[in-house]
């Protein structure tokens, strides 16, 4: 098992390119199941554990995949299974993304229920509701979703989501693109990762209008074809790197991504006293001497993203006052708080709100990762903590960050990956 050993106190400064986005790559890879022939070439795919897990699932289903230098080559012409097994789905809940494409392509699939994760139950009822509206019969048995198209193919429908769901929007899109007739998705998620999926499906031949809005209209087509495609860049990785500069009083430029994908986060950085400038595909942040306490509330896009909530909390431990951090999406996404407090932070939890008392001097020690963004939060805290911080179980971090310690080293951090054995 690996840990990251961080000697804090170094300024993070310089220019770094963002990696491809994990949360658009996963549905895009799932959507390759929709093309019965041809070879996909997908660029800017990040080399992450979640991407490899998803690729393993597609190979289990019969896809042919090769992955090198951030380029994924996929052919799903010869599918041989319609089952997404528990052993793979349990590793990564985004495996549920095969539900829509397999129903659309094959008409039947068995997908293991993904179960919960470190910060809550993570239900999939909206995914199931959407498939039933499109004409699938769903039976939940023995921990599996058994889905079967009633009749010859899915039929277009109006689907109004009671809450904004990135995953359910993605699954409904991938089921609707070759359904019979028109599908309307109301209260659809508008995250950039969903917009990216729409562009990918359109390039494959899908007929989707309203892209970028909460109402998507899909006219079913008979056939989709394999294409070459450029994935978008990872706004959450970029936001995490910006936090690294802000917490160490540094200055950084992150290149590649559309800065508007982080508008709410850039606004929060500015409120905290950072100087933020943007170019066509770059963001530059210069940290102030003193950070101002800044409240944030995590809500669906274009609001402050829940995937940046833990990272923001690490930053606010250094602000000159009290900051309130609320998560309206995952009310229990606070496993990083006890570990931050072990580093010397002073953070209280009141229901789905954390109250961060700053500034607190942090002192390095061993801390335990519990989930992907919590581990990023602990790395950020380690960059500013005195002495040495050891972030354990960084397999959580490796799910969503590509070579993060190399990127931070290039920007001036004293950080290294070390193998270790856990005391049993
Ligand atoms: C996606 O998860 C992201 N994962 C998550 O990022 C992100 O935190 C989340 O969207 C919110 O932005 C990927 O894209 C692979 P949701 P997803 O459906 O699709 C509830 C990371 O760190 N809900 O938008 O699973 C749900 O419980 C990960 O990269 C239902 O009630 O999230 C939550 O409260 C973590 N029923 C809210 O909706 C459902 O059927 C939003 O969830 C589905 C969701």
Coordinates of C-alpha atoms and ligand atoms in Angstrom, one line a residue:
X1 CA 0.0 0.0 0.0
X2 CA 1.2 3.6 -0.7
X3 CA 1.3 6.7 1.5
X4 CA 2.3 10.3 0.6
X5 CA 5.0 11.8 2.9
X6 CA 4.8 15.6 2.8
X7 CA 7.2 18.0 4.5
X8 CA 5.1 21.2 4.8
X9 CA 6.0 24.8 4.4
X10 CA 7.0 25.0 0.7
X11 CA 5.3 27.6 -1.6
X12 CA 3.4 26.1 -4.5
X13 CA 4.1 28.1 -7.6
X14 CA 4.5 27.7 -11.4
X15 CA 2.4 26.6 -14.4
X16 CA 0.8 23.1 -14.7
X17 CA -1.5 21.5 -17.3
X18 CA -4.7 20.0 -16.0
X19 CA -5.4 16.3 -16.8
X20 CA -8.5 15.1 -18.6
X21 CA -11.7 15.0 -16.6
X22 CA -12.5 11.8 -14.7
X23 CA -16.2 12.5 -14.4
X24 CA -16.7 13.0 -18.1
X25 CA -14.4 10.2 -19.1
X26 CA -16.4 7.6 -17.3
X27 CA -19.8 8.2 -19.0
X28 CA -18.0 8.8 -22.3
X29 CA -16.4 5.4 -22.0
X30 CA -19.8 3.9 -21.2
X31 CA -21.4 5.5 -24.2
X32 CA -19.0 3.6 -26.5
X33 CA -21.3 0.6 -25.8
X34 CA -23.9 2.3 -28.0
X35 CA -22.0 1.9 -31.3
X36 CA -22.3 -1.6 -32.8
X37 CA -19.2 -1.2 -35.0
X38 CA -16.1 0.8 -35.5
X39 CA -13.2 2.0 -33.3
X40 CA -13.3 4.9 -30.9
X41 CA -10.2 7.1 -30.3
X42 CA -10.8 9.2 -27.1
X43 CA -8.1 11.7 -26.2
X44 CA -7.3 13.3 -22.8
X45 CA -8.4 10.3 -20.8
X46 CA -6.7 10.5 -17.4
X47 CA -4.6 7.6 -16.3
X48 CA -6.6 6.9 -13.1
X49 CA -7.7 3.8 -11.1
X50 CA -11.3 4.5 -11.9
X51 CA -10.6 4.7 -15.7
X52 CA -8.8 1.3 -15.5
X53 CA -11.7 -0.2 -13.4
X54 CA -14.2 1.0 -16.0
X55 CA -12.1 -0.3 -18.8
X56 CA -11.9 -3.7 -17.0
X57 CA -15.7 -3.7 -16.8
X58 CA -16.1 -3.0 -20.6
X59 CA -13.5 -5.7 -21.4
X60 CA -15.6 -8.1 -19.2
X61 CA -18.6 -7.2 -21.3
X62 CA -16.6 -8.0 -24.5
X63 CA -15.1 -4.7 -25.5
X64 CA -11.6 -4.4 -27.0
X65 CA -9.6 -1.7 -25.3
X66 CA -6.1 -0.3 -25.4
X67 CA -4.9 2.7 -23.4
X68 CA -1.6 4.5 -23.7
X69 CA -0.4 8.1 -23.3
X70 CA -3.9 9.3 -22.3
X71 CA -5.5 7.9 -25.5
X72 CA -8.2 5.3 -25.2
X73 CA -8.9 3.1 -28.2
X74 CA -12.2 1.2 -27.8
X75 CA -14.3 -1.2 -30.0
X76 CA -17.5 -2.6 -28.6
X77 CA -18.5 -4.5 -31.7
X78 CA -18.4 -7.9 -30.1
X79 CA -20.2 -7.8 -26.7
X80 CA -20.3 -11.2 -25.0
X81 CA -21.9 -10.4 -21.6
X82 CA -24.7 -8.1 -20.4
X83 CA -23.8 -8.4 -16.7
X84 CA -21.9 -5.8 -14.6
X85 CA -20.7 -8.0 -11.7
X86 CA -20.6 -7.0 -8.1
X87 CA -16.9 -7.4 -7.8
X88 CA -16.3 -4.6 -10.3
X89 CA -19.3 -2.4 -9.5
X90 CA -18.4 -2.4 -5.8
X91 CA -15.0 -0.9 -6.7
X92 CA -16.6 2.0 -8.5
X93 CA -20.2 3.1 -8.3
X94 CA -20.0 4.9 -11.7
X95 CA -20.2 1.4 -13.2
X96 CA -24.0 2.1 -13.1
X97 CA -23.4 4.1 -16.3
X98 CA -23.5 0.8 -18.3
X99 CA -27.2 0.4 -17.5
X100 CA -28.6 2.9 -20.1
X101 CA -26.2 1.9 -22.9
X102 CA -26.7 -1.8 -22.5
X103 CA -30.5 -1.5 -22.4
X104 CA -30.3 0.6 -25.5
X105 CA -27.9 -1.7 -27.4
X106 CA -28.9 -5.2 -26.2
X107 CA -32.3 -4.7 -24.6
X108 CA -31.3 -6.5 -21.4
X109 CA -28.7 -6.1 -18.6
X110 CA -27.9 -7.1 -15.0
X111 CA -26.1 -4.5 -13.1
X112 CA -25.0 -4.9 -9.5
X113 CA -26.4 -2.3 -7.2
X114 CA -23.4 -0.1 -6.4
X115 CA -24.0 0.2 -2.7
X116 CA -23.0 3.2 -0.7
X117 CA -19.6 4.9 -0.2
X118 CA -17.8 6.6 2.6
X119 CA -20.1 9.6 2.7
X120 CA -23.6 8.2 2.3
X121 CA -26.0 5.7 0.8
X122 CA -25.7 7.0 -2.8
X123 CA -29.1 5.6 -4.1
X124 CA -29.8 4.9 -7.8
X125 CA -33.6 5.2 -7.7
X126 CA -33.6 8.0 -10.3
X127 CA -31.6 5.9 -12.7
X128 CA -34.2 3.1 -12.3
X129 CA -37.1 5.6 -12.6
X130 CA -35.7 6.9 -15.9
X131 CA -35.2 3.4 -17.4
X132 CA -38.8 2.4 -16.4
X133 CA -40.2 5.6 -18.0
X134 CA -38.3 4.7 -21.2
X135 CA -40.0 1.2 -21.3
X136 CA -37.8 -1.1 -19.3
X137 CA -39.0 -3.7 -16.8
X138 CA -36.7 -3.5 -13.7
X139 CA -36.5 -6.2 -11.1
X140 CA -34.2 -5.8 -8.1
X141 CA -33.1 -9.1 -6.8
X142 CA -30.0 -10.5 -4.9
X143 CA -28.3 -7.1 -5.1
X144 CA -28.7 -6.8 -8.8
X145 CA -30.8 -4.5 -11.1
X146 CA -32.2 -6.8 -13.7
X147 CA -33.5 -4.6 -16.6
X148 CA -35.3 -5.8 -19.7
X149 CA -36.8 -3.7 -22.5
X150 CA -40.5 -4.4 -22.9
X151 CA -41.1 -4.9 -26.7
X152 CA -38.4 -4.4 -29.3
X153 CA -36.8 -1.2 -28.2
X154 CA -37.0 1.6 -25.6
X155 CA -39.6 4.3 -26.3
X156 CA -39.2 8.1 -25.8
X157 CA -40.8 9.6 -22.7
X158 CA -40.9 12.7 -20.6
X159 CA -38.7 12.3 -17.5
X160 CA -38.7 15.0 -14.9
X161 CA -36.0 14.5 -12.3
X162 CA -37.2 15.6 -8.8
X163 CA -33.6 16.5 -7.9
X164 CA -30.6 17.2 -10.1
X165 CA -28.6 14.0 -10.7
X166 CA -25.5 13.9 -12.8
X167 CA -25.5 10.1 -13.1
X168 CA -29.2 9.6 -13.7
X169 CA -29.1 12.4 -16.4
X170 CA -26.2 10.6 -18.1
X171 CA -27.9 7.2 -18.0
X172 CA -31.2 8.6 -19.3
X173 CA -29.3 10.3 -22.1
X174 CA -27.6 7.1 -23.2
X175 CA -30.8 5.1 -23.1
X176 CA -32.8 7.8 -25.0
X177 CA -30.5 8.4 -27.9
X178 CA -31.7 5.3 -29.9
X179 CA -35.1 5.0 -28.3
X180 CA -38.3 5.2 -30.5
X181 CA -39.4 8.8 -30.7
X182 CA -38.8 11.8 -28.5
X183 CA -37.5 12.0 -24.9
X184 CA -37.6 15.1 -22.8
X185 CA -35.4 15.3 -19.7
X186 CA -36.7 17.9 -17.2
X187 CA -34.4 19.2 -14.4
X188 CA -31.5 17.6 -16.2
X189 CA -28.0 18.1 -14.6
X190 CA -26.0 20.8 -16.4
X191 CA -22.5 19.9 -15.1
X192 CA -19.8 20.4 -17.7
X193 CA -19.3 16.6 -17.7
X194 CA -22.9 16.1 -18.8
X195 CA -22.4 18.7 -21.5
X196 CA -19.3 16.8 -22.6
X197 CA -21.3 13.6 -22.8
X198 CA -23.9 15.3 -25.0
X199 CA -21.2 16.5 -27.4
X200 CA -19.8 13.0 -27.6
X201 CA -23.2 11.5 -28.3
X202 CA -24.0 14.2 -30.9
X203 CA -20.7 13.4 -32.6
X204 CA -21.7 9.8 -32.6
X205 CA -24.9 10.8 -34.5
X206 CA -27.3 11.4 -31.6
X207 CA -30.0 14.1 -32.0
X208 CA -29.9 16.1 -28.7
X209 CA -31.0 19.7 -28.3
X210 CA -30.9 22.0 -25.2
X211 CA -27.3 21.0 -24.4
X212 CA -26.2 23.1 -21.4
X213 CA -29.7 23.7 -20.2
X214 CA -31.8 21.8 -17.6
X215 CA -34.2 20.6 -20.4
X216 CA -32.8 18.2 -22.9
X217 CA -34.8 17.0 -25.9
X218 CA -33.6 13.8 -27.5
X219 CA -35.0 12.5 -30.9
X220 CA -34.1 8.8 -31.1
X221 CA -32.0 7.7 -34.1
X222 CA -31.5 4.2 -35.5
X223 CA -27.8 3.9 -35.3
X224 CA -24.8 5.6 -33.7
X225 CA -21.2 5.2 -34.9
X226 CA -17.7 5.2 -33.4
X227 CA -15.8 8.5 -33.5
X228 CA -12.6 10.3 -32.4
X229 CA -13.2 12.7 -29.5
X230 CA -11.3 15.0 -27.1
X231 CA -12.4 14.7 -23.5
X232 CA -12.6 17.9 -21.5
X233 CA -10.2 18.8 -18.7
X234 CA -10.7 18.1 -15.1
X235 CA -12.1 21.2 -13.3
X236 CA -11.9 19.5 -9.8
X237 CA -8.2 18.6 -10.3
X238 CA -7.6 22.2 -11.4
X239 CA -9.5 23.6 -8.4
X240 CA -7.5 21.3 -6.1
X241 CA -4.2 22.6 -7.6
X242 CA -5.4 26.2 -7.2
X243 CA -6.1 25.4 -3.5
X244 CA -2.5 24.2 -3.2
X245 CA -1.2 27.6 -4.2
X246 CA -3.7 29.4 -2.1
X247 CA -2.9 27.5 1.1
X248 CA 0.9 27.9 0.7
X249 CA 0.8 31.6 -0.2
X250 CA 2.0 30.7 -3.7
X251 CA 1.0 31.6 -7.3
X252 CA 0.0 29.1 -9.9
X253 CA -1.3 29.0 -13.5
X254 CA -3.4 25.9 -14.5
X255 CA -3.8 25.5 -18.2
X256 CA -6.2 23.6 -20.5
X257 CA -9.6 23.9 -19.0
X258 CA -12.5 26.3 -19.7
X259 CA -12.2 28.7 -16.7
X260 CA -16.0 29.1 -16.7
X261 CA -16.3 25.5 -15.5
X262 CA -15.0 26.7 -12.1
X263 CA -16.9 30.1 -11.9
X264 CA -18.3 29.5 -8.4
X265 CA -14.9 28.3 -7.1
X266 CA -13.0 31.2 -8.6
X267 CA -15.6 33.6 -7.0
X268 CA -14.9 32.0 -3.6
X269 CA -11.1 32.3 -4.1
X270 CA -11.6 36.0 -4.9
X271 CA -13.8 36.5 -1.8
X272 CA -11.0 34.8 0.2
X273 CA -8.6 37.5 -1.0
X274 CA -6.9 35.7 -3.8
X275 CA -6.1 37.5 -7.0
X276 CA -7.6 35.4 -9.8
X277 CA -7.2 36.1 -13.5
X278 CA -8.4 33.9 -16.4
X279 CA -7.5 33.4 -20.0
X280 CA -9.3 31.5 -22.8
X281 CA -8.1 28.2 -21.3
X282 CA -6.1 29.1 -18.2
X283 CA -6.6 30.2 -14.6
X284 CA -3.9 32.1 -12.6
X285 CA -4.2 32.5 -8.9
X286 CA -2.0 34.5 -6.6
X287 CA -2.5 34.0 -2.8
X288 CA -2.8 36.9 -0.4
X289 CA -0.7 37.1 2.8
X290 CA -3.9 36.7 4.8
X291 CA -6.9 34.6 3.7
X292 CA -10.4 35.9 4.5
X293 CA -12.9 33.5 5.9
X294 CA -15.3 32.6 3.1
X295 CA -18.6 30.6 3.4
X296 CA -19.5 28.2 0.7
X297 CA -22.5 25.9 0.0
X298 CA -22.1 22.9 -2.2
X299 CA -25.0 22.6 -4.7
X300 CA -25.5 21.4 -8.3
X301 CA -23.7 23.2 -11.1
X302 CA -23.2 26.1 -11.6
X303 CA -22.9 26.5 -7.8
X304 CA -19.9 25.5 -5.7
X305 CA -19.2 21.8 -6.4
X306 CA -19.4 19.2 -3.6
X307 CA -16.2 17.7 -5.1
X308 CA -14.4 20.8 -4.0
X309 CA -15.9 21.0 -0.5
X310 CA -13.2 19.1 1.4
X311 CA -10.4 20.9 -0.4
X312 CA -12.0 24.3 0.5
X313 CA -12.2 23.2 4.1
X314 CA -8.5 22.6 4.3
X315 CA -7.9 26.1 2.9
X316 CA -10.3 27.7 5.4
X317 CA -8.3 26.3 8.3
X318 CA -5.8 29.0 7.4
X319 CA -8.3 31.9 7.0
X320 CA -8.5 34.7 9.6
X321 CA -11.8 33.9 11.1
X322 CA -14.8 31.5 11.0
X323 CA -16.0 29.9 7.7
X324 CA -19.2 27.9 7.3
X325 CA -19.1 25.1 4.8
X326 CA -22.5 23.5 3.9
X327 CA -23.0 20.5 1.6
X328 CA -26.5 20.3 0.2
X329 CA -25.7 17.3 -2.0
X330 CA -24.0 14.9 0.4
X331 CA -25.0 15.8 4.0
X332 CA -22.4 13.4 5.5
X333 CA -19.4 14.2 3.3
X334 CA -17.3 15.2 6.3
X335 CA -15.1 12.2 7.0
X336 CA -12.1 14.5 6.4
X337 CA -13.0 16.6 9.5
X338 CA -11.6 14.3 12.2
X339 CA -8.4 13.9 10.3
X340 CA -8.0 17.6 9.8
X341 CA -8.6 18.2 13.5
X342 CA -5.8 15.7 14.3
X343 CA -3.5 18.0 12.3
X344 CA -4.6 20.8 14.6
X345 CA -7.6 22.3 12.8
X346 CA -10.6 23.3 14.9
X347 CA -13.8 22.3 12.9
X348 CA -17.2 21.7 14.4
X349 CA -20.1 19.9 12.5
X350 CA -23.7 21.0 12.8
X351 CA -25.8 18.6 10.6
X352 CA -24.7 19.3 7.0
X353 CA -22.7 22.3 8.0
X354 CA -19.0 22.5 9.1
X355 CA -17.8 25.5 11.1
X356 CA -14.1 26.1 10.5
X357 CA -12.3 28.2 13.1
X358 CA -9.2 29.8 11.6
X359 CA -6.4 30.5 11.4
X360 CA -5.0 27.3 13.0
X361 CA -1.4 26.2 13.0
X362 CA -1.3 22.7 11.6
X363 CA 1.3 20.2 12.7
X364 CA 2.1 17.1 10.6
X365 CA 1.2 13.6 11.7
X366 CA -0.2 10.4 10.2
X367 CA -3.7 10.8 8.8
X368 CA -6.0 8.4 7.1
X369 CA -7.7 8.9 3.7
X370 CA -11.3 7.8 3.7
X371 CA -12.5 8.8 0.2
X372 CA -11.2 10.5 -2.9
X373 CA -11.7 14.2 -2.1
X374 CA -11.0 13.7 1.6
X375 CA -7.5 12.5 0.7
X376 CA -6.9 15.5 -1.5
X377 CA -8.0 17.7 1.4
X378 CA -5.4 16.0 3.7
X379 CA -2.6 16.5 1.1
X380 CA -3.5 20.2 0.9
X381 CA -3.3 20.4 4.7
X382 CA 0.0 18.6 4.7
X383 CA 1.4 21.2 2.3
X384 CA 1.0 23.9 5.0
X385 CA 1.4 21.8 8.1
X386 CA 4.7 22.0 10.1
X387 CA 7.0 19.0 10.2
X388 CA 5.9 15.9 8.3
X389 CA 2.4 14.7 7.3
X390 CA 1.9 11.1 6.2
X391 CA -1.4 10.6 4.2
X392 CA -2.1 6.9 4.4
X393 CA -4.2 4.7 1.9
X394 CA -3.6 7.0 -1.1
X395 CA -5.3 4.4 -3.3
X396 CA -8.3 6.7 -2.6
X397 CA -6.4 9.6 -4.2
X398 CA -5.3 7.5 -7.1
X399 CA -8.9 6.9 -8.1
X400 CA -9.2 10.6 -9.2
X401 CA -5.9 12.3 -9.4
X402 CA -3.2 11.5 -12.1
X403 CA 0.3 11.6 -10.6
X404 CA -0.6 14.4 -8.2
X405 CA 2.6 14.1 -6.2
X406 CA 4.6 14.6 -9.4
X407 CA 2.6 17.7 -10.3
X408 CA 3.0 19.1 -6.8
X409 CA 6.7 18.3 -6.8
X410 CA 7.1 20.2 -10.1
X411 CA 5.4 23.1 -8.4
X412 CA 7.8 23.2 -5.4
X413 CA 6.3 20.7 -2.9
X414 CA 8.4 18.4 -0.8
X415 CA 6.3 15.2 -1.3
X416 CA 7.1 11.6 -2.0
X417 CA 5.2 8.4 -2.4
X418 CA 6.3 5.6 -0.1
X419 CA 5.2 2.0 0.2
X420 CA 4.2 0.8 3.7
X421 CA 2.6 -2.1 5.5
X422 CA -0.4 -1.3 7.7
X423 CA -0.3 -2.6 11.3
X424 CA -2.9 -5.4 11.5
Ligands
LIG1 C1 -21.4 12.5 -9.7 O1 -21.8 11.4 -8.9 C2 -19.9 12.5 -9.5 N1 -19.3 11.2 -9.9 C3 -19.5 12.8 -8.1 O2 -18.1 12.9 -8.0 C4 -20.2 14.1 -7.6 O3 -19.9 14.3 -6.3 C5 -21.7 14.0 -7.9 O4 -21.9 13.7 -9.3 C6 -22.4 15.4 -7.6 O5 -21.8 16.4 -8.4 C7 -19.1 11.0 -11.2 O6 -19.4 11.8 -12.1 C8 -18.5 9.6 -11.6 P1 -25.6 12.6 -8.4 P2 -23.4 10.9 -9.0 O7 -26.4 11.5 -9.0 O8 -23.8 11.0 -10.4 C9 -28.9 11.8 -5.1 C10 -15.9 12.5 -7.2 O9 -15.4 12.9 -6.1 N2 -29.3 10.7 -5.9 O10 -25.5 13.9 -9.1 O11 -23.5 9.6 -8.3 C11 -27.5 11.6 -4.5 O12 -27.6 10.8 -3.3 C12 -17.4 12.0 -7.2 O13 -15.4 12.6 -8.3 C13 -30.5 10.1 -5.6 O14 -31.2 10.4 -4.6 O15 -24.1 12.0 -8.2 C14 -27.0 13.0 -4.2 O16 -27.5 13.4 -3.0 C15 -17.9 11.8 -5.8 N3 -31.0 9.1 -6.4 C16 -27.6 13.8 -5.4 O17 -28.7 13.0 -5.9 C17 -30.3 8.7 -7.6 O18 -30.8 7.8 -8.3 C18 -26.6 14.1 -6.5 O19 -26.1 12.8 -6.9 C19 -29.1 9.4 -7.9 C20 -28.6 10.4 -7.1

